[in-house]
Amino acid sequence: MENEKSNDVLHIVMFPFFAFGHISPFVQLANKLSSHGVRVSFFTASGNASRVKSMLNSAPTTHIVPLTLPQVEGLPPGAESTAELTPLTAELLKVALDQMQPQIKSLLSHFKPHFVLFDFAQEWLPKMAEELGIKTLFYSVFVALSTAFLTCPARVPQPKNYPTLEDMKKPPPGFPQTFVTSVKTFEARDFLYIFKSFHGGPTVYDRVLSGLEGCSAILAKTCSQMEGPYIEYVKSQFNKPVFLAGPVVPNPPSGKLEERWATWLNKFEAGTVIYCSFGSETFLNDNQIKELALGLEQTGLPFFLVLNFPANVDVPAELKRALPEGFLERVKDKGIIHSGWVQQQHILAHSSVGCYVCHSGFSSVIEALVNDCQVVMLPQKGDQFLNAKLVSRDMKAGVEVNRRDEDGYFVKEDIKEAVEMVMVEVDKQPGKLIRENQKKWKEFLLNKDIQCKFIEDLVNEMTAMAKVSSN
């Protein structure tokens, strides 16, 4: 392995947090950058290395650097990503990360990259990298709206004087005038998580703010076409360069859709099937499952529902308890209920799938838009609430399920109404406008010249910054 900077080839280290919701956007960007000649060293826990390898393009300029996690009391041996942990024990991964500083410093001293792209939990990295003469980019895998609304300095004008629930319902001072003027009570309550300290460590807010204030430049996975006002607000809050990676549209999947799913989907007309999934680490409670299932059934449309559960639970027993009585028998001809991994991109690309009901993770939304699927959003936590507002209010390219203000409760009629708006009432407003906008955004996202230019501009900006620092 080379350990000297080459002035000809840009060399970056990528270092995401140990959660695949963070690792995946880093991998997608690594693949785009490597195709533009950038050398990538990808840092991840050794237990995640094989999965990361399967996601990375096999470019000769890209390699994985496995990291050794220290033993942390309460962290199960071998658990090296949030996928294997409960939300509470996952907090211990941040403790492990903090203890890895000597290991990271040694590796960076050896590699001497031009840049380290780091995540929200490594707020100590900018200072370490600066001592080694290495530039840092805080790569935010969240939309700019999320940074603007939640983690900018204006949100906490006095250090440690954290906001109240009522404060979190409103944007921070100076926030741009857009369609996002407030959030619901249950969403604001969820946002308060970022101001909690676990195991005596810094809060998420303090980590993010330190990282954003300490880095050489901020890198956002977005573009001005989608989030112009929020990007400008972030620039004004941090007064430093903000590079844009664009929406980082994933490449079409390789291989074929599993035959059993292809055979089932082939039975239905184009654009009529609802695909519904909330990712591998989001688990609905029994009541949510019941109302969701009944809502899908009441649309009268065929549906493919993926329900996942925490590790080590009896999935058939969970499904039997959570699903409405007689449901499986009633929907057997036009409903599939599955638990576990599926080829999501392949399913969304199938001609019979016309709607995606999801938790509004932004990568999932992009996958839906490029595959000509209407987006119905039922966000579950954190940035997902803001993603849903960006897509439904600013981009007007999807619909958010209506929910009760206090606790986020929804009923089957809310699901049915949201789906029908974009799948049945296609000639009425607002469904008609949403479908038109979905087409516009699809064209934008699939325009190779536009998307390629985002990455080219980013490489040029990084190269210019690297040259300035080496002079």
JSON list of C-alpha atoms in Angstrom, two decimals, residues 276-469:
[
{"chain": "A", "resi": 276, "resn": "CYS", "atom": "CA", "xyz": [-44.33, -1.61, 0.87]},
{"chain": "A", "resi": 277, "resn": "SER", "atom": "CA", "xyz": [-41.15, -1.86, 2.95]},
{"chain": "A", "resi": 278, "resn": "PHE", "atom": "CA", "xyz": [-39.51, 0.07, 5.78]},
{"chain": "A", "resi": 279, "resn": "GLY", "atom": "CA", "xyz": [-35.91, -1.13, 5.54]},
{"chain": "A", "resi": 280, "resn": "SER", "atom": "CA", "xyz": [-34.07, -3.72, 7.55]},
{"chain": "A", "resi": 281, "resn": "GLU", "atom": "CA", "xyz": [-33.77, -1.75, 10.81]},
{"chain": "A", "resi": 282, "resn": "THR", "atom": "CA", "xyz": [-37.26, -0.24, 11.18]},
{"chain": "A", "resi": 283, "resn": "PHE", "atom": "CA", "xyz": [-39.83, -2.32, 13.06]},
{"chain": "A", "resi": 284, "resn": "LEU", "atom": "CA", "xyz": [-43.51, -1.37, 13.21]},
{"chain": "A", "resi": 285, "resn": "ASN", "atom": "CA", "xyz": [-45.54, -2.14, 16.32]},
{"chain": "A", "resi": 286, "resn": "ASP", "atom": "CA", "xyz": [-48.57, -4.47, 16.21]},
{"chain": "A", "resi": 287, "resn": "ASN", "atom": "CA", "xyz": [-51.09, -1.68, 15.86]},
{"chain": "A", "resi": 288, "resn": "GLN", "atom": "CA", "xyz": [-49.16, -0.03, 13.00]},
{"chain": "A", "resi": 289, "resn": "ILE", "atom": "CA", "xyz": [-48.89, -3.38, 11.20]},
{"chain": "A", "resi": 290, "resn": "LYS", "atom": "CA", "xyz": [-52.63, -4.01, 11.58]},
{"chain": "A", "resi": 291, "resn": "GLU", "atom": "CA", "xyz": [-53.74, -0.60, 10.26]},
{"chain": "A", "resi": 292, "resn": "LEU", "atom": "CA", "xyz": [-51.16, -0.65, 7.45]},
{"chain": "A", "resi": 293, "resn": "ALA", "atom": "CA", "xyz": [-52.24, -4.13, 6.31]},
{"chain": "A", "resi": 294, "resn": "LEU", "atom": "CA", "xyz": [-55.93, -3.22, 6.38]},
{"chain": "A", "resi": 295, "resn": "GLY", "atom": "CA", "xyz": [-55.27, 0.05, 4.55]},
{"chain": "A", "resi": 296, "resn": "LEU", "atom": "CA", "xyz": [-53.42, -1.76, 1.76]},
{"chain": "A", "resi": 297, "resn": "GLU", "atom": "CA", "xyz": [-56.22, -4.33, 1.53]},
{"chain": "A", "resi": 298, "resn": "GLN", "atom": "CA", "xyz": [-58.87, -1.60, 1.28]},
{"chain": "A", "resi": 299, "resn": "THR", "atom": "CA", "xyz": [-57.22, -0.01, -1.78]},
{"chain": "A", "resi": 300, "resn": "GLY", "atom": "CA", "xyz": [-58.24, -3.12, -3.72]},
{"chain": "A", "resi": 301, "resn": "LEU", "atom": "CA", "xyz": [-54.81, -3.07, -5.41]},
{"chain": "A", "resi": 302, "resn": "PRO", "atom": "CA", "xyz": [-52.31, -5.95, -5.34]},
{"chain": "A", "resi": 303, "resn": "PHE", "atom": "CA", "xyz": [-49.52, -5.43, -2.81]},
{"chain": "A", "resi": 304, "resn": "PHE", "atom": "CA", "xyz": [-46.15, -6.82, -1.74]},
{"chain": "A", "resi": 305, "resn": "LEU", "atom": "CA", "xyz": [-45.67, -6.07, 1.97]},
{"chain": "A", "resi": 306, "resn": "VAL", "atom": "CA", "xyz": [-42.27, -6.61, 3.62]},
{"chain": "A", "resi": 307, "resn": "LEU", "atom": "CA", "xyz": [-42.36, -6.63, 7.44]},
{"chain": "A", "resi": 308, "resn": "ASN", "atom": "CA", "xyz": [-39.14, -7.03, 9.36]},
{"chain": "A", "resi": 309, "resn": "PHE", "atom": "CA", "xyz": [-38.66, -7.80, 13.06]},
{"chain": "A", "resi": 310, "resn": "PRO", "atom": "CA", "xyz": [-35.77, -7.59, 15.53]},
{"chain": "A", "resi": 311, "resn": "ALA", "atom": "CA", "xyz": [-33.25, -10.44, 15.52]},
{"chain": "A", "resi": 312, "resn": "ASN", "atom": "CA", "xyz": [-34.04, -13.58, 17.54]},
{"chain": "A", "resi": 313, "resn": "VAL", "atom": "CA", "xyz": [-37.83, -13.29, 17.39]},
{"chain": "A", "resi": 314, "resn": "ASP", "atom": "CA", "xyz": [-40.21, -15.96, 16.13]},
{"chain": "A", "resi": 315, "resn": "VAL", "atom": "CA", "xyz": [-41.30, -14.26, 12.87]},
{"chain": "A", "resi": 316, "resn": "PRO", "atom": "CA", "xyz": [-44.32, -16.53, 12.06]},
{"chain": "A", "resi": 317, "resn": "ALA", "atom": "CA", "xyz": [-45.64, -16.04, 15.61]},
{"chain": "A", "resi": 318, "resn": "GLU", "atom": "CA", "xyz": [-45.11, -12.26, 15.37]},
{"chain": "A", "resi": 319, "resn": "LEU", "atom": "CA", "xyz": [-46.94, -12.09, 12.04]},
{"chain": "A", "resi": 320, "resn": "LYS", "atom": "CA", "xyz": [-49.80, -14.23, 13.32]},
{"chain": "A", "resi": 321, "resn": "ARG", "atom": "CA", "xyz": [-50.25, -11.95, 16.32]},
{"chain": "A", "resi": 322, "resn": "ALA", "atom": "CA", "xyz": [-49.87, -8.65, 14.46]},
{"chain": "A", "resi": 323, "resn": "LEU", "atom": "CA", "xyz": [-51.86, -9.25, 11.26]},
{"chain": "A", "resi": 324, "resn": "PRO", "atom": "CA", "xyz": [-55.67, -8.91, 11.37]},
{"chain": "A", "resi": 325, "resn": "GLU", "atom": "CA", "xyz": [-57.64, -12.11, 11.83]},
{"chain": "A", "resi": 326, "resn": "GLY", "atom": "CA", "xyz": [-58.38, -13.82, 8.51]},
{"chain": "A", "resi": 327, "resn": "PHE", "atom": "CA", "xyz": [-56.18, -11.34, 6.64]},
{"chain": "A", "resi": 328, "resn": "LEU", "atom": "CA", "xyz": [-53.81, -13.83, 4.99]},
{"chain": "A", "resi": 329, "resn": "GLU", "atom": "CA", "xyz": [-56.73, -15.90, 3.69]},
{"chain": "A", "resi": 330, "resn": "ARG", "atom": "CA", "xyz": [-58.55, -12.82, 2.34]},
{"chain": "A", "resi": 331, "resn": "VAL", "atom": "CA", "xyz": [-55.56, -11.44, 0.41]},
{"chain": "A", "resi": 332, "resn": "LYS", "atom": "CA", "xyz": [-53.94, -14.68, -0.72]},
{"chain": "A", "resi": 333, "resn": "ASP", "atom": "CA", "xyz": [-54.63, -14.01, -4.43]},
{"chain": "A", "resi": 334, "resn": "LYS", "atom": "CA", "xyz": [-53.24, -10.50, -4.55]},
{"chain": "A", "resi": 335, "resn": "GLY", "atom": "CA", "xyz": [-51.16, -9.89, -1.46]},
{"chain": "A", "resi": 336, "resn": "ILE", "atom": "CA", "xyz": [-47.71, -11.13, -0.45]},
{"chain": "A", "resi": 337, "resn": "ILE", "atom": "CA", "xyz": [-46.44, -10.72, 3.11]},
{"chain": "A", "resi": 338, "resn": "HIS", "atom": "CA", "xyz": [-42.73, -11.42, 3.44]},
{"chain": "A", "resi": 339, "resn": "SER", "atom": "CA", "xyz": [-40.14, -11.01, 6.18]},
{"chain": "A", "resi": 340, "resn": "GLY", "atom": "CA", "xyz": [-36.43, -10.75, 5.43]},
{"chain": "A", "resi": 341, "resn": "TRP", "atom": "CA", "xyz": [-34.26, -9.33, 2.68]},
{"chain": "A", "resi": 342, "resn": "VAL", "atom": "CA", "xyz": [-35.61, -8.87, -0.85]},
{"chain": "A", "resi": 343, "resn": "GLN", "atom": "CA", "xyz": [-34.14, -7.42, -4.05]},
{"chain": "A", "resi": 344, "resn": "GLN", "atom": "CA", "xyz": [-35.73, -4.03, -3.53]},
{"chain": "A", "resi": 345, "resn": "GLN", "atom": "CA", "xyz": [-34.26, -2.24, -6.56]},
{"chain": "A", "resi": 346, "resn": "HIS", "atom": "CA", "xyz": [-35.28, -5.13, -8.85]},
{"chain": "A", "resi": 347, "resn": "ILE", "atom": "CA", "xyz": [-38.82, -5.12, -7.44]},
{"chain": "A", "resi": 348, "resn": "LEU", "atom": "CA", "xyz": [-39.21, -1.34, -7.81]},
{"chain": "A", "resi": 349, "resn": "ALA", "atom": "CA", "xyz": [-37.96, -1.65, -11.41]},
{"chain": "A", "resi": 350, "resn": "HIS", "atom": "CA", "xyz": [-40.58, -4.28, -12.30]},
{"chain": "A", "resi": 351, "resn": "SER", "atom": "CA", "xyz": [-43.18, -2.88, -14.71]},
{"chain": "A", "resi": 352, "resn": "SER", "atom": "CA", "xyz": [-46.16, -3.96, -12.58]},
{"chain": "A", "resi": 353, "resn": "VAL", "atom": "CA", "xyz": [-44.99, -1.99, -9.51]},
{"chain": "A", "resi": 354, "resn": "GLY", "atom": "CA", "xyz": [-46.43, 1.52, -9.48]},
{"chain": "A", "resi": 355, "resn": "CYS", "atom": "CA", "xyz": [-46.31, 2.65, -5.86]},
{"chain": "A", "resi": 356, "resn": "TYR", "atom": "CA", "xyz": [-43.79, 2.43, -3.02]},
{"chain": "A", "resi": 357, "resn": "VAL", "atom": "CA", "xyz": [-45.00, 2.86, 0.57]},
{"chain": "A", "resi": 358, "resn": "CYS", "atom": "CA", "xyz": [-41.85, 3.50, 2.61]},
{"chain": "A", "resi": 359, "resn": "HIS", "atom": "CA", "xyz": [-40.24, 5.10, 5.68]},
{"chain": "A", "resi": 360, "resn": "SER", "atom": "CA", "xyz": [-38.88, 7.88, 3.43]},
{"chain": "A", "resi": 361, "resn": "GLY", "atom": "CA", "xyz": [-35.19, 7.13, 3.83]},
{"chain": "A", "resi": 362, "resn": "PHE", "atom": "CA", "xyz": [-33.89, 9.43, 1.10]},
{"chain": "A", "resi": 363, "resn": "SER", "atom": "CA", "xyz": [-32.06, 6.70, -0.84]},
{"chain": "A", "resi": 364, "resn": "SER", "atom": "CA", "xyz": [-35.33, 4.73, -0.94]},
{"chain": "A", "resi": 365, "resn": "VAL", "atom": "CA", "xyz": [-37.21, 7.79, -2.23]},
{"chain": "A", "resi": 366, "resn": "ILE", "atom": "CA", "xyz": [-34.64, 8.26, -5.02]},
{"chain": "A", "resi": 367, "resn": "GLU", "atom": "CA", "xyz": [-34.95, 4.55, -5.94]},
{"chain": "A", "resi": 368, "resn": "ALA", "atom": "CA", "xyz": [-38.73, 4.97, -6.21]},
{"chain": "A", "resi": 369, "resn": "LEU", "atom": "CA", "xyz": [-38.56, 8.13, -8.33]},
{"chain": "A", "resi": 370, "resn": "VAL", "atom": "CA", "xyz": [-36.09, 6.70, -10.87]},
{"chain": "A", "resi": 371, "resn": "ASN", "atom": "CA", "xyz": [-38.19, 3.55, -11.20]},
{"chain": "A", "resi": 372, "resn": "ASP", "atom": "CA", "xyz": [-41.42, 5.40, -12.02]},
{"chain": "A", "resi": 373, "resn": "CYS", "atom": "CA", "xyz": [-43.05, 4.56, -8.68]},
{"chain": "A", "resi": 374, "resn": "GLN", "atom": "CA", "xyz": [-45.38, 6.91, -6.83]},
{"chain": "A", "resi": 375, "resn": "VAL", "atom": "CA", "xyz": [-44.03, 7.60, -3.33]},
{"chain": "A", "resi": 376, "resn": "VAL", "atom": "CA", "xyz": [-46.25, 7.25, -0.26]},
{"chain": "A", "resi": 377, "resn": "MET", "atom": "CA", "xyz": [-44.33, 8.10, 2.91]},
{"chain": "A", "resi": 378, "resn": "LEU", "atom": "CA", "xyz": [-44.83, 6.87, 6.44]},
{"chain": "A", "resi": 379, "resn": "PRO", "atom": "CA", "xyz": [-41.69, 8.14, 8.20]},
{"chain": "A", "resi": 380, "resn": "GLN", "atom": "CA", "xyz": [-40.67, 6.46, 11.47]},
{"chain": "A", "resi": 381, "resn": "LYS", "atom": "CA", "xyz": [-37.80, 8.44, 13.00]},
{"chain": "A", "resi": 382, "resn": "GLY", "atom": "CA", "xyz": [-35.33, 11.32, 12.81]},
{"chain": "A", "resi": 383, "resn": "ASP", "atom": "CA", "xyz": [-34.45, 12.69, 9.40]},
{"chain": "A", "resi": 384, "resn": "GLN", "atom": "CA", "xyz": [-37.18, 10.58, 7.74]},
{"chain": "A", "resi": 385, "resn": "PHE", "atom": "CA", "xyz": [-39.80, 13.07, 8.98]},
{"chain": "A", "resi": 386, "resn": "LEU", "atom": "CA", "xyz": [-37.96, 15.90, 7.21]},
{"chain": "A", "resi": 387, "resn": "ASN", "atom": "CA", "xyz": [-37.33, 13.85, 4.06]},
{"chain": "A", "resi": 388, "resn": "ALA", "atom": "CA", "xyz": [-41.08, 13.31, 3.81]},
{"chain": "A", "resi": 389, "resn": "LYS", "atom": "CA", "xyz": [-41.72, 17.05, 4.09]},
{"chain": "A", "resi": 390, "resn": "LEU", "atom": "CA", "xyz": [-39.09, 17.87, 1.47]},
{"chain": "A", "resi": 391, "resn": "VAL", "atom": "CA", "xyz": [-40.57, 15.38, -1.01]},
{"chain": "A", "resi": 392, "resn": "SER", "atom": "CA", "xyz": [-44.26, 16.11, -0.34]},
{"chain": "A", "resi": 393, "resn": "ARG", "atom": "CA", "xyz": [-44.14, 19.88, 0.25]},
{"chain": "A", "resi": 394, "resn": "ASP", "atom": "CA", "xyz": [-41.12, 21.32, -1.60]},
{"chain": "A", "resi": 395, "resn": "MET", "atom": "CA", "xyz": [-40.62, 18.82, -4.44]},
{"chain": "A", "resi": 396, "resn": "LYS", "atom": "CA", "xyz": [-44.35, 17.93, -4.56]},
{"chain": "A", "resi": 397, "resn": "ALA", "atom": "CA", "xyz": [-43.32, 14.49, -5.80]},
{"chain": "A", "resi": 398, "resn": "GLY", "atom": "CA", "xyz": [-44.97, 12.23, -3.21]},
{"chain": "A", "resi": 399, "resn": "VAL", "atom": "CA", "xyz": [-47.62, 12.07, -0.52]},
{"chain": "A", "resi": 400, "resn": "GLU", "atom": "CA", "xyz": [-47.18, 11.75, 3.24]},
{"chain": "A", "resi": 401, "resn": "VAL", "atom": "CA", "xyz": [-49.65, 9.63, 5.21]},
{"chain": "A", "resi": 402, "resn": "ASN", "atom": "CA", "xyz": [-51.81, 11.76, 7.51]},
{"chain": "A", "resi": 403, "resn": "ARG", "atom": "CA", "xyz": [-51.16, 11.10, 11.23]},
{"chain": "A", "resi": 404, "resn": "ARG", "atom": "CA", "xyz": [-52.33, 12.32, 14.63]},
{"chain": "A", "resi": 405, "resn": "ASP", "atom": "CA", "xyz": [-50.30, 15.24, 15.98]},
{"chain": "A", "resi": 406, "resn": "GLU", "atom": "CA", "xyz": [-49.63, 13.98, 19.49]},
{"chain": "A", "resi": 407, "resn": "ASP", "atom": "CA", "xyz": [-48.44, 10.42, 18.89]},
{"chain": "A", "resi": 408, "resn": "GLY", "atom": "CA", "xyz": [-48.25, 9.79, 15.14]},
{"chain": "A", "resi": 409, "resn": "TYR", "atom": "CA", "xyz": [-51.18, 7.37, 15.25]},
{"chain": "A", "resi": 410, "resn": "PHE", "atom": "CA", "xyz": [-52.69, 6.48, 11.86]},
{"chain": "A", "resi": 411, "resn": "VAL", "atom": "CA", "xyz": [-55.58, 4.27, 10.78]},
{"chain": "A", "resi": 412, "resn": "LYS", "atom": "CA", "xyz": [-56.33, 2.16, 7.72]},
{"chain": "A", "resi": 413, "resn": "GLU", "atom": "CA", "xyz": [-58.27, 5.02, 6.09]},
{"chain": "A", "resi": 414, "resn": "ASP", "atom": "CA", "xyz": [-55.13, 7.22, 6.22]},
{"chain": "A", "resi": 415, "resn": "ILE", "atom": "CA", "xyz": [-53.14, 4.59, 4.32]},
{"chain": "A", "resi": 416, "resn": "LYS", "atom": "CA", "xyz": [-55.94, 4.02, 1.78]},
{"chain": "A", "resi": 417, "resn": "GLU", "atom": "CA", "xyz": [-56.40, 7.77, 1.19]},
{"chain": "A", "resi": 418, "resn": "ALA", "atom": "CA", "xyz": [-52.67, 8.42, 0.63]},
{"chain": "A", "resi": 419, "resn": "VAL", "atom": "CA", "xyz": [-52.27, 5.52, -1.82]},
{"chain": "A", "resi": 420, "resn": "GLU", "atom": "CA", "xyz": [-55.44, 6.34, -3.74]},
{"chain": "A", "resi": 421, "resn": "MET", "atom": "CA", "xyz": [-54.38, 9.98, -4.14]},
{"chain": "A", "resi": 422, "resn": "VAL", "atom": "CA", "xyz": [-51.52, 8.90, -6.44]},
{"chain": "A", "resi": 423, "resn": "MET", "atom": "CA", "xyz": [-52.80, 5.56, -7.72]},
{"chain": "A", "resi": 424, "resn": "VAL", "atom": "CA", "xyz": [-56.56, 5.94, -8.24]},
{"chain": "A", "resi": 425, "resn": "GLU", "atom": "CA", "xyz": [-57.48, 9.64, -8.33]},
{"chain": "A", "resi": 426, "resn": "VAL", "atom": "CA", "xyz": [-54.91, 10.30, -11.06]},
{"chain": "A", "resi": 427, "resn": "ASP", "atom": "CA", "xyz": [-56.93, 13.00, -12.87]},
{"chain": "A", "resi": 428, "resn": "LYS", "atom": "CA", "xyz": [-57.78, 14.96, -9.71]},
{"chain": "A", "resi": 429, "resn": "GLN", "atom": "CA", "xyz": [-55.57, 17.35, -7.75]},
{"chain": "A", "resi": 430, "resn": "PRO", "atom": "CA", "xyz": [-53.28, 16.99, -5.88]},
{"chain": "A", "resi": 431, "resn": "GLY", "atom": "CA", "xyz": [-52.66, 13.47, -7.27]},
{"chain": "A", "resi": 432, "resn": "LYS", "atom": "CA", "xyz": [-52.33, 14.73, -10.83]},
{"chain": "A", "resi": 433, "resn": "LEU", "atom": "CA", "xyz": [-49.68, 17.33, -9.91]},
{"chain": "A", "resi": 434, "resn": "ILE", "atom": "CA", "xyz": [-47.73, 14.79, -7.82]},
{"chain": "A", "resi": 435, "resn": "ARG", "atom": "CA", "xyz": [-47.63, 12.33, -10.73]},
{"chain": "A", "resi": 436, "resn": "GLU", "atom": "CA", "xyz": [-46.47, 15.08, -13.12]},
{"chain": "A", "resi": 437, "resn": "ASN", "atom": "CA", "xyz": [-43.70, 16.14, -10.73]},
{"chain": "A", "resi": 438, "resn": "GLN", "atom": "CA", "xyz": [-42.63, 12.53, -10.19]},
{"chain": "A", "resi": 439, "resn": "LYS", "atom": "CA", "xyz": [-42.02, 12.31, -13.97]},
{"chain": "A", "resi": 440, "resn": "LYS", "atom": "CA", "xyz": [-40.01, 15.56, -13.97]},
{"chain": "A", "resi": 441, "resn": "TRP", "atom": "CA", "xyz": [-37.81, 14.41, -11.10]},
{"chain": "A", "resi": 442, "resn": "LYS", "atom": "CA", "xyz": [-37.33, 11.01, -12.74]},
{"chain": "A", "resi": 443, "resn": "GLU", "atom": "CA", "xyz": [-36.02, 12.73, -15.91]},
{"chain": "A", "resi": 444, "resn": "PHE", "atom": "CA", "xyz": [-33.71, 14.92, -13.83]},
{"chain": "A", "resi": 445, "resn": "LEU", "atom": "CA", "xyz": [-32.34, 12.00, -11.78]},
{"chain": "A", "resi": 446, "resn": "LEU", "atom": "CA", "xyz": [-31.80, 9.80, -14.85]},
{"chain": "A", "resi": 447, "resn": "ASN", "atom": "CA", "xyz": [-30.08, 12.54, -16.86]},
{"chain": "A", "resi": 448, "resn": "LYS", "atom": "CA", "xyz": [-26.57, 11.08, -16.97]},
{"chain": "A", "resi": 449, "resn": "ASP", "atom": "CA", "xyz": [-24.94, 14.36, -18.02]},
{"chain": "A", "resi": 450, "resn": "ILE", "atom": "CA", "xyz": [-26.42, 16.28, -15.07]},
{"chain": "A", "resi": 451, "resn": "GLN", "atom": "CA", "xyz": [-25.64, 13.57, -12.52]},
{"chain": "A", "resi": 452, "resn": "CYS", "atom": "CA", "xyz": [-22.12, 13.04, -13.88]},
{"chain": "A", "resi": 453, "resn": "LYS", "atom": "CA", "xyz": [-21.41, 16.77, -13.66]},
{"chain": "A", "resi": 454, "resn": "PHE", "atom": "CA", "xyz": [-22.19, 16.77, -9.92]},
{"chain": "A", "resi": 455, "resn": "ILE", "atom": "CA", "xyz": [-19.37, 14.25, -9.38]},
{"chain": "A", "resi": 456, "resn": "GLU", "atom": "CA", "xyz": [-17.00, 15.95, -11.84]},
{"chain": "A", "resi": 457, "resn": "ASP", "atom": "CA", "xyz": [-17.51, 19.29, -10.09]},
{"chain": "A", "resi": 458, "resn": "LEU", "atom": "CA", "xyz": [-16.94, 17.66, -6.72]},
{"chain": "A", "resi": 459, "resn": "VAL", "atom": "CA", "xyz": [-13.68, 16.04, -7.87]},
{"chain": "A", "resi": 460, "resn": "ASN", "atom": "CA", "xyz": [-12.52, 19.38, -9.29]},
{"chain": "A", "resi": 461, "resn": "GLU", "atom": "CA", "xyz": [-13.34, 21.23, -6.06]},
{"chain": "A", "resi": 462, "resn": "MET", "atom": "CA", "xyz": [-11.54, 18.61, -3.95]},
{"chain": "A", "resi": 463, "resn": "THR", "atom": "CA", "xyz": [-8.53, 18.64, -6.29]},
{"chain": "A", "resi": 464, "resn": "ALA", "atom": "CA", "xyz": [-8.32, 22.45, -6.08]},
{"chain": "A", "resi": 465, "resn": "MET", "atom": "CA", "xyz": [-8.53, 22.35, -2.27]},
{"chain": "A", "resi": 466, "resn": "ALA", "atom": "CA", "xyz": [-5.87, 19.60, -2.09]},
{"chain": "A", "resi": 467, "resn": "LYS", "atom": "CA", "xyz": [-3.52, 21.63, -4.31]},
{"chain": "A", "resi": 468, "resn": "VAL", "atom": "CA", "xyz": [-3.93, 24.74, -2.18]},
{"chain": "A", "resi": 469, "resn": "SER", "atom": "CA", "xyz": [-3.05, 22.75, 0.96]}
]
